[in-house]
PDB file of C-alpha atoms in Angstrom:
ATOM      1  CA  MET A   1       9.208  25.599 -29.808  1.00 55.00           C
ATOM      2  CA  GLU A   2       5.798  26.278 -30.777  1.00 70.00           C
ATOM      3  CA  ASN A   3       4.957  30.391 -31.724  1.00 75.00           C
ATOM      4  CA  GLY A   4       2.116  30.162 -29.741  1.00 81.00           C
ATOM      5  CA  PHE A   5       3.401  28.862 -26.323  1.00 86.00           C
ATOM      6  CA  LEU A   6       5.905  31.750 -27.162  1.00 84.00           C
ATOM      7  CA  ASP A   7       3.937  34.442 -27.824  1.00 88.00           C
ATOM      8  CA  LYS A   8       1.825  33.088 -24.285  1.00 92.00           C
ATOM      9  CA  VAL A   9       5.030  33.671 -22.434  1.00 92.00           C
ATOM     10  CA  GLU A  10       5.842  36.438 -23.455  1.00 93.00           C
ATOM     11  CA  ASP A  11       2.263  38.087 -23.271  1.00 93.00           C
ATOM     12  CA  MET A  12       2.242  37.009 -19.392  1.00 94.00           C
ATOM     13  CA  ARG A  13       5.441  38.414 -19.179  1.00 95.00           C
ATOM     14  CA  LEU A  14       4.445  41.880 -20.466  1.00 93.00           C
ATOM     15  CA  PHE A  15       1.246  41.009 -18.152  1.00 94.00           C
ATOM     16  CA  GLU A  16       3.682  40.280 -14.802  1.00 94.00           C
ATOM     17  CA  TYR A  17       5.840  43.704 -16.086  1.00 92.00           C
ATOM     18  CA  ILE A  18       2.860  45.739 -15.963  1.00 94.00           C
ATOM     19  CA  SER A  19       1.568  44.538 -12.714  1.00 95.00           C
ATOM     20  CA  ARG A  20       4.895  45.266 -11.160  1.00 91.00           C
ATOM     21  CA  LYS A  21       5.199  48.729 -12.727  1.00 76.00           C
TER      22      LYS A  21
END
């Protein structure tokens, strides 16, 4: 897996977490 892809997924998850909060 590429680090960039992992970073993107983590960023998306973080954004969703903040949105749910």
